[in-house]
């Protein structure tokens, strides 16, 4: 059974640009959540989608957004990139909500 | 709200020695508890979890953890570590009801020396 797949794995963007990251959950999982990991702040919850609806949202500015498609695949978008957005962005999926499985992450560097 | 404290930011240990990584949590509601491992340049891999039942849970790679409700702890142990266990370890809690939003500790870096 394939795990959570994230693309791209590495990317470099310039301040002010926007970026879209993609996530394919484990087959059958309908919940997809996103996290930002930085050395300074650790792992922080961004948002969670279930059946194409945002079910939970973390404490991030509106520049961070996401969506989920009918096949449960999800994307997250960050607009007007800032240097502080440089991070590892992790996607996770869940079948029952009580256990989440992570992908390999997308490394975003903003220059 | 929940909080998770991993008491050691770094734990150095020699190969084949036992190790314990400590995790304490606070929560006003019942929680599920997890340990994840992160190898360099990779995502988080689930090591083990406690949802209910026996307080001693066994995970992958020879790790185990014990849930202690009175001390609100969920310490991770391994009787004999290998060089390949060198990684970052994260303790996490998820509310047992309501929103399944996880709270993570800041991580413990396990460094295994030959």
PDB file of C-alpha atoms in Angstrom:
ATOM      1  CA  UNK A   1       0.000   0.000   0.000  1.00  0.00           C
ATOM      2  CA  UNK A   2       1.520   3.315  -1.058  1.00  0.00           C
ATOM      3  CA  UNK A   3       2.160   5.882   1.643  1.00  0.00           C
ATOM      4  CA  UNK A   4       1.480   9.589   1.630  1.00  0.00           C
ATOM      5  CA  UNK A   5       3.106  11.182  -1.408  1.00  0.00           C
ATOM      6  CA  UNK A   6       4.163  14.812  -1.538  1.00  0.00           C
ATOM      7  CA  UNK A   7       5.405  16.819  -4.496  1.00  0.00           C
ATOM      8  CA  UNK A   8       7.673  18.562  -5.102  1.00  0.00           C
ATOM      9  CA  UNK A   9      10.258  17.425  -2.566  1.00  0.00           C
ATOM     10  CA  UNK A  10      12.451  20.492  -2.856  1.00  0.00           C
ATOM     11  CA  UNK A  11      11.814  23.958  -4.214  1.00  0.00           C
ATOM     12  CA  UNK A  12      13.258  27.446  -4.067  1.00  0.00           C
ATOM     13  CA  UNK A  13      11.101  30.533  -4.432  1.00  0.00           C
ATOM     14  CA  UNK A  14      11.657  34.264  -4.286  1.00  0.00           C
ATOM     15  CA  UNK A  15      10.035  36.583  -1.756  1.00  0.00           C
ATOM     16  CA  UNK A  16       6.655  37.761  -2.953  1.00  0.00           C
ATOM     17  CA  UNK A  17       6.000  34.727  -5.139  1.00  0.00           C
ATOM     18  CA  UNK A  18       3.433  32.082  -4.403  1.00  0.00           C
ATOM     19  CA  UNK A  19       3.823  28.321  -4.126  1.00  0.00           C
ATOM     20  CA  UNK A  20       1.547  25.302  -4.407  1.00  0.00           C
ATOM     21  CA  UNK A  21       2.364  21.992  -2.763  1.00  0.00           C
ATOM     22  CA  UNK A  22       0.600  18.747  -3.532  1.00  0.00           C
ATOM     23  CA  UNK A  23      -0.276  15.734  -1.412  1.00  0.00           C
ATOM     24  CA  UNK A  24      -1.753  12.336  -2.267  1.00  0.00           C
ATOM     25  CA  UNK A  25      -3.031  10.511   0.825  1.00  0.00           C
ATOM     26  CA  UNK A  26      -2.928   6.796   1.549  1.00  0.00           C
ATOM     27  CA  UNK A  27      -5.620   5.077  -0.469  1.00  0.00           C
ATOM     28  CA  UNK A  28      -8.922   5.166   1.409  1.00  0.00           C
ATOM     29  CA  UNK A  29      -7.911   7.972   3.755  1.00  0.00           C
ATOM     30  CA  UNK A  30     -10.272  10.921   3.543  1.00  0.00           C
ATOM     31  CA  UNK A  31      -8.643  13.188   6.105  1.00  0.00           C
ATOM     32  CA  UNK A  32      -5.606  15.180   5.014  1.00  0.00           C
ATOM     33  CA  UNK A  33      -3.749  17.593   7.258  1.00  0.00           C
ATOM     34  CA  UNK A  34      -0.807  19.919   6.731  1.00  0.00           C
ATOM     35  CA  UNK A  35       2.000  20.974   9.065  1.00  0.00           C
ATOM     36  CA  UNK A  36       4.882  23.403   9.008  1.00  0.00           C
ATOM     37  CA  UNK A  37       8.162  22.342  10.595  1.00  0.00           C
ATOM     38  CA  UNK A  38      10.890  24.864  11.398  1.00  0.00           C
ATOM     39  CA  UNK A  39      13.842  24.733  13.805  1.00  0.00           C
ATOM     40  CA  UNK A  40      12.465  27.682  15.753  1.00  0.00           C
ATOM     41  CA  UNK A  41       8.775  26.783  16.045  1.00  0.00           C
ATOM     42  CA  UNK A  42       8.863  23.011  15.729  1.00  0.00           C
ATOM     43  CA  UNK A  43       5.870  21.220  14.222  1.00  0.00           C
ATOM     44  CA  UNK A  44       2.797  23.389  13.817  1.00  0.00           C
ATOM     45  CA  UNK A  45      -0.629  22.411  12.541  1.00  0.00           C
ATOM     46  CA  UNK A  46      -1.819  24.363   9.497  1.00  0.00           C
ATOM     47  CA  UNK A  47      -5.207  22.869   8.563  1.00  0.00           C
ATOM     48  CA  UNK A  48      -7.131  19.675   8.043  1.00  0.00           C
ATOM     49  CA  UNK A  49      -9.520  18.670   5.288  1.00  0.00           C
ATOM     50  CA  UNK A  50     -12.110  15.942   5.240  1.00  0.00           C
ATOM     51  CA  UNK A  51     -14.326  15.173   2.257  1.00  0.00           C
ATOM     52  CA  UNK A  52     -13.301  18.417   0.513  1.00  0.00           C
ATOM     53  CA  UNK A  53     -14.204  20.568   3.551  1.00  0.00           C
ATOM     54  CA  UNK A  54     -11.797  22.330   5.846  1.00  0.00           C
ATOM     55  CA  UNK A  55     -12.567  20.846   9.221  1.00  0.00           C
ATOM     56  CA  UNK A  56      -9.867  22.439  11.395  1.00  0.00           C
ATOM     57  CA  UNK A  57      -7.510  25.342  11.023  1.00  0.00           C
ATOM     58  CA  UNK A  58      -4.358  26.326  12.887  1.00  0.00           C
ATOM     59  CA  UNK A  59      -3.129  29.770  13.763  1.00  0.00           C
ATOM     60  CA  UNK A  60      -1.581  30.865  10.479  1.00  0.00           C
ATOM     61  CA  UNK A  61      -2.241  33.995   8.380  1.00  0.00           C
ATOM     62  CA  UNK A  62      -4.621  33.951   5.450  1.00  0.00           C
ATOM     63  CA  UNK A  63      -1.685  33.697   3.027  1.00  0.00           C
ATOM     64  CA  UNK A  64      -1.750  29.988   3.833  1.00  0.00           C
ATOM     65  CA  UNK A  65      -4.643  28.181   2.214  1.00  0.00           C
ATOM     66  CA  UNK A  66      -5.531  24.733   1.066  1.00  0.00           C
ATOM     67  CA  UNK A  67      -8.081  22.616  -0.641  1.00  0.00           C
ATOM     68  CA  UNK A  68      -9.035  18.999  -1.083  1.00  0.00           C
ATOM     69  CA  UNK A  69     -10.344  17.345  -4.201  1.00  0.00           C
ATOM     70  CA  UNK A  70     -12.992  14.654  -4.583  1.00  0.00           C
ATOM     71  CA  UNK A  71     -10.288  11.966  -4.820  1.00  0.00           C
ATOM     72  CA  UNK A  72      -8.936  13.165  -1.414  1.00  0.00           C
ATOM     73  CA  UNK A  73      -5.784  14.624  -2.931  1.00  0.00           C
ATOM     74  CA  UNK A  74      -4.926  17.959  -1.380  1.00  0.00           C
ATOM     75  CA  UNK A  75      -2.994  21.070  -2.214  1.00  0.00           C
ATOM     76  CA  UNK A  76      -1.757  23.889  -0.044  1.00  0.00           C
ATOM     77  CA  UNK A  77      -0.893  27.328  -1.302  1.00  0.00           C
ATOM     78  CA  UNK A  78       1.210  30.060   0.214  1.00  0.00           C
ATOM     79  CA  UNK A  79       0.909  33.478  -1.367  1.00  0.00           C
ATOM     80  CA  UNK A  80       3.233  36.476  -1.065  1.00  0.00           C
ATOM     81  CA  UNK A  81       6.069  34.378   0.284  1.00  0.00           C
ATOM     82  CA  UNK A  82       8.221  35.705   3.101  1.00  0.00           C
ATOM     83  CA  UNK A  83      11.663  34.557   4.189  1.00  0.00           C
ATOM     84  CA  UNK A  84      10.121  33.137   7.340  1.00  0.00           C
ATOM     85  CA  UNK A  85       8.014  30.736   5.288  1.00  0.00           C
ATOM     86  CA  UNK A  86      11.127  28.673   4.599  1.00  0.00           C
ATOM     87  CA  UNK A  87      10.321  25.332   6.182  1.00  0.00           C
ATOM     88  CA  UNK A  88       9.559  21.681   5.735  1.00  0.00           C
ATOM     89  CA  UNK A  89       5.876  21.311   4.903  1.00  0.00           C
ATOM     90  CA  UNK A  90       4.459  17.964   5.892  1.00  0.00           C
ATOM     91  CA  UNK A  91       1.236  16.406   4.739  1.00  0.00           C
ATOM     92  CA  UNK A  92      -0.438  13.606   6.665  1.00  0.00           C
ATOM     93  CA  UNK A  93      -3.468  11.448   6.105  1.00  0.00           C
ATOM     94  CA  UNK A  94      -5.750   9.539   8.402  1.00  0.00           C
ATOM     95  CA  UNK A  95      -8.450   6.912   8.102  1.00  0.00           C
ATOM     96  CA  UNK A  96     -10.086   7.241  11.504  1.00  0.00           C
ATOM     97  CA  UNK A  97      -8.722  10.573  12.743  1.00  0.00           C
ATOM     98  CA  UNK A  98      -6.931   9.105  15.738  1.00  0.00           C
ATOM     99  CA  UNK A  99      -3.747   8.101  13.895  1.00  0.00           C
ATOM    100  CA  UNK A 100      -2.012  10.199  11.266  1.00  0.00           C
ATOM    101  CA  UNK A 101       0.588   9.056   8.761  1.00  0.00           C
ATOM    102  CA  UNK A 102       3.063  11.518   7.301  1.00  0.00           C
ATOM    103  CA  UNK A 103       4.595  11.989   3.906  1.00  0.00           C
ATOM    104  CA  UNK A 104       8.247  12.769   3.236  1.00  0.00           C
ATOM    105  CA  UNK A 105       7.606  16.493   3.147  1.00  0.00           C
ATOM    106  CA  UNK A 106       8.302  19.378   0.787  1.00  0.00           C
ATOM    107  CA  UNK A 107      11.331  21.512   1.566  1.00  0.00           C
ATOM    108  CA  UNK A 108      10.591  25.145   0.714  1.00  0.00           C
ATOM    109  CA  UNK A 109      13.368  27.717   0.654  1.00  0.00           C
ATOM    110  CA  UNK A 110      12.433  31.364   0.172  1.00  0.00           C
ATOM    111  CA  UNK A 111      15.243  33.668  -0.973  1.00  0.00           C
TER     112      UNK A 111
ATOM    113  CA  UNK B   1      -5.798  22.749  25.085  1.00  0.00           C
ATOM    114  CA  UNK B   2      -2.936  20.310  25.236  1.00  0.00           C
ATOM    115  CA  UNK B   3       0.785  20.698  25.709  1.00  0.00           C
ATOM    116  CA  UNK B   4       3.652  18.255  25.339  1.00  0.00           C
ATOM    117  CA  UNK B   5       7.041  18.561  26.987  1.00  0.00           C
ATOM    118  CA  UNK B   6       9.984  16.493  25.910  1.00  0.00           C
ATOM    119  CA  UNK B   7      12.348  16.871  28.783  1.00  0.00           C
ATOM    120  CA  UNK B   8      15.592  16.336  26.894  1.00  0.00           C
ATOM    121  CA  UNK B   9      16.487  18.121  23.694  1.00  0.00           C
ATOM    122  CA  UNK B  10      19.433  15.814  23.100  1.00  0.00           C
ATOM    123  CA  UNK B  11      20.294  12.349  24.398  1.00  0.00           C
ATOM    124  CA  UNK B  12      23.730  10.920  23.608  1.00  0.00           C
ATOM    125  CA  UNK B  13      24.203   7.214  24.201  1.00  0.00           C
ATOM    126  CA  UNK B  14      26.635   4.475  23.232  1.00  0.00           C
ATOM    127  CA  UNK B  15      25.629   1.673  20.902  1.00  0.00           C
ATOM    128  CA  UNK B  16      24.000  -1.334  22.622  1.00  0.00           C
ATOM    129  CA  UNK B  17      23.182   0.745  25.724  1.00  0.00           C
ATOM    130  CA  UNK B  18      19.569   1.219  26.877  1.00  0.00           C
ATOM    131  CA  UNK B  19      17.840   4.538  26.336  1.00  0.00           C
ATOM    132  CA  UNK B  20      14.786   6.367  27.640  1.00  0.00           C
ATOM    133  CA  UNK B  21      13.311   9.453  25.977  1.00  0.00           C
ATOM    134  CA  UNK B  22      10.983  11.311  28.280  1.00  0.00           C
ATOM    135  CA  UNK B  23       7.640  12.855  27.417  1.00  0.00           C
ATOM    136  CA  UNK B  24       5.135  14.579  29.691  1.00  0.00           C
ATOM    137  CA  UNK B  25       1.837  16.073  28.628  1.00  0.00           C
ATOM    138  CA  UNK B  26      -0.989  18.128  30.010  1.00  0.00           C
ATOM    139  CA  UNK B  27      -4.561  18.095  28.808  1.00  0.00           C
ATOM    140  CA  UNK B  28      -8.012  18.887  30.116  1.00  0.00           C
ATOM    141  CA  UNK B  29      -9.476  16.014  28.070  1.00  0.00           C
ATOM    142  CA  UNK B  30      -8.529  12.416  27.418  1.00  0.00           C
ATOM    143  CA  UNK B  31      -5.859  12.042  24.772  1.00  0.00           C
ATOM    144  CA  UNK B  32      -4.257   9.498  22.537  1.00  0.00           C
ATOM    145  CA  UNK B  33      -0.461   9.398  22.647  1.00  0.00           C
ATOM    146  CA  UNK B  34       2.103   8.821  19.937  1.00  0.00           C
ATOM    147  CA  UNK B  35       5.818   8.641  19.271  1.00  0.00           C
ATOM    148  CA  UNK B  36       7.185   9.464  15.840  1.00  0.00           C
ATOM    149  CA  UNK B  37      10.737   9.228  14.500  1.00  0.00           C
ATOM    150  CA  UNK B  38      12.239  11.532  11.895  1.00  0.00           C
ATOM    151  CA  UNK B  39      15.416  10.561  10.091  1.00  0.00           C
ATOM    152  CA  UNK B  40      17.437  13.297   8.349  1.00  0.00           C
ATOM    153  CA  UNK B  41      15.658  14.820   5.361  1.00  0.00           C
ATOM    154  CA  UNK B  42      12.614  12.611   5.820  1.00  0.00           C
ATOM    155  CA  UNK B  43       9.084  12.893   7.125  1.00  0.00           C
ATOM    156  CA  UNK B  44       7.766  11.499  10.396  1.00  0.00           C
ATOM    157  CA  UNK B  45       7.332   7.763  10.802  1.00  0.00           C
ATOM    158  CA  UNK B  46       4.942   6.362  13.390  1.00  0.00           C
ATOM    159  CA  UNK B  47       6.828   4.335  16.028  1.00  0.00           C
ATOM    160  CA  UNK B  48       3.969   3.430  18.341  1.00  0.00           C
ATOM    161  CA  UNK B  49       0.704   4.678  19.769  1.00  0.00           C
ATOM    162  CA  UNK B  50      -1.474   4.375  22.832  1.00  0.00           C
ATOM    163  CA  UNK B  51      -5.218   4.608  22.292  1.00  0.00           C
ATOM    164  CA  UNK B  52      -6.534   2.435  25.124  1.00  0.00           C
ATOM    165  CA  UNK B  53      -5.958  -0.864  26.907  1.00  0.00           C
ATOM    166  CA  UNK B  54      -2.574  -2.068  28.139  1.00  0.00           C
ATOM    167  CA  UNK B  55      -0.423   0.838  29.245  1.00  0.00           C
ATOM    168  CA  UNK B  56       2.720  -0.792  27.842  1.00  0.00           C
ATOM    169  CA  UNK B  57       2.785  -0.523  24.087  1.00  0.00           C
ATOM    170  CA  UNK B  58       5.311  -2.019  21.731  1.00  0.00           C
ATOM    171  CA  UNK B  59       6.279  -0.419  18.465  1.00  0.00           C
ATOM    172  CA  UNK B  60       8.577  -0.923  15.538  1.00  0.00           C
ATOM    173  CA  UNK B  61      12.350  -1.271  15.701  1.00  0.00           C
ATOM    174  CA  UNK B  62      12.280  -2.662  19.250  1.00  0.00           C
ATOM    175  CA  UNK B  63      10.885   0.473  20.887  1.00  0.00           C
ATOM    176  CA  UNK B  64       8.250   0.449  23.614  1.00  0.00           C
ATOM    177  CA  UNK B  65       6.516   3.083  25.702  1.00  0.00           C
ATOM    178  CA  UNK B  66       4.522   3.125  28.899  1.00  0.00           C
ATOM    179  CA  UNK B  67       1.533   5.334  29.511  1.00  0.00           C
ATOM    180  CA  UNK B  68       1.337   6.608  33.078  1.00  0.00           C
ATOM    181  CA  UNK B  69      -1.897   8.472  33.624  1.00  0.00           C
ATOM    182  CA  UNK B  70      -1.150   9.662  37.149  1.00  0.00           C
ATOM    183  CA  UNK B  71       2.151  11.170  36.075  1.00  0.00           C
ATOM    184  CA  UNK B  72       0.823  12.199  32.652  1.00  0.00           C
ATOM    185  CA  UNK B  73       3.872  10.669  31.031  1.00  0.00           C
ATOM    186  CA  UNK B  74       4.560   8.528  27.993  1.00  0.00           C
ATOM    187  CA  UNK B  75       8.261   7.695  28.043  1.00  0.00           C
ATOM    188  CA  UNK B  76       9.889   5.857  25.149  1.00  0.00           C
ATOM    189  CA  UNK B  77      12.424   3.098  25.816  1.00  0.00           C
ATOM    190  CA  UNK B  78      14.698   0.731  23.973  1.00  0.00           C
ATOM    191  CA  UNK B  79      16.840  -1.858  25.766  1.00  0.00           C
ATOM    192  CA  UNK B  80      19.718  -1.773  23.267  1.00  0.00           C
ATOM    193  CA  UNK B  81      20.193   0.962  20.668  1.00  0.00           C
ATOM    194  CA  UNK B  82      21.909   0.792  17.298  1.00  0.00           C
ATOM    195  CA  UNK B  83      23.730   3.428  15.292  1.00  0.00           C
ATOM    196  CA  UNK B  84      20.755   3.433  12.918  1.00  0.00           C
ATOM    197  CA  UNK B  85      18.501   4.703  15.734  1.00  0.00           C
ATOM    198  CA  UNK B  86      20.190   8.106  15.505  1.00  0.00           C
ATOM    199  CA  UNK B  87      17.298  10.430  14.648  1.00  0.00           C
ATOM    200  CA  UNK B  88      14.855  13.006  16.014  1.00  0.00           C
ATOM    201  CA  UNK B  89      12.009  11.639  18.109  1.00  0.00           C
ATOM    202  CA  UNK B  90       8.697  13.417  18.610  1.00  0.00           C
ATOM    203  CA  UNK B  91       6.035  12.788  21.204  1.00  0.00           C
ATOM    204  CA  UNK B  92       2.501  13.851  20.263  1.00  0.00           C
ATOM    205  CA  UNK B  93      -1.011  13.877  21.714  1.00  0.00           C
ATOM    206  CA  UNK B  94      -4.387  14.014  19.992  1.00  0.00           C
ATOM    207  CA  UNK B  95      -7.676  14.706  21.812  1.00  0.00           C
ATOM    208  CA  UNK B  96      -9.702  11.536  22.100  1.00  0.00           C
ATOM    209  CA  UNK B  97     -12.873  13.473  21.238  1.00  0.00           C
ATOM    210  CA  UNK B  98     -13.648  16.506  19.183  1.00  0.00           C
ATOM    211  CA  UNK B  99     -11.085  17.906  16.801  1.00  0.00           C
ATOM    212  CA  UNK B 100      -8.259  15.537  15.987  1.00  0.00           C
ATOM    213  CA  UNK B 101      -5.632  18.271  16.042  1.00  0.00           C
ATOM    214  CA  UNK B 102      -2.275  16.932  17.231  1.00  0.00           C
ATOM    215  CA  UNK B 103       0.098  18.738  19.541  1.00  0.00           C
ATOM    216  CA  UNK B 104       3.765  17.852  19.217  1.00  0.00           C
ATOM    217  CA  UNK B 105       6.698  18.147  21.566  1.00  0.00           C
ATOM    218  CA  UNK B 106       9.822  19.984  20.421  1.00  0.00           C
ATOM    219  CA  UNK B 107      11.631  16.747  19.748  1.00  0.00           C
ATOM    220  CA  UNK B 108      14.545  14.824  21.259  1.00  0.00           C
ATOM    221  CA  UNK B 109      17.649  14.218  19.225  1.00  0.00           C
ATOM    222  CA  UNK B 110      18.963  10.715  19.938  1.00  0.00           C
ATOM    223  CA  UNK B 111      22.635  10.417  19.079  1.00  0.00           C
ATOM    224  CA  UNK B 112      24.083   6.923  19.184  1.00  0.00           C
ATOM    225  CA  UNK B 113      27.866   6.717  19.362  1.00  0.00           C
ATOM    226  CA  UNK B 114      29.848   3.626  18.341  1.00  0.00           C
TER     227      UNK B 114
END
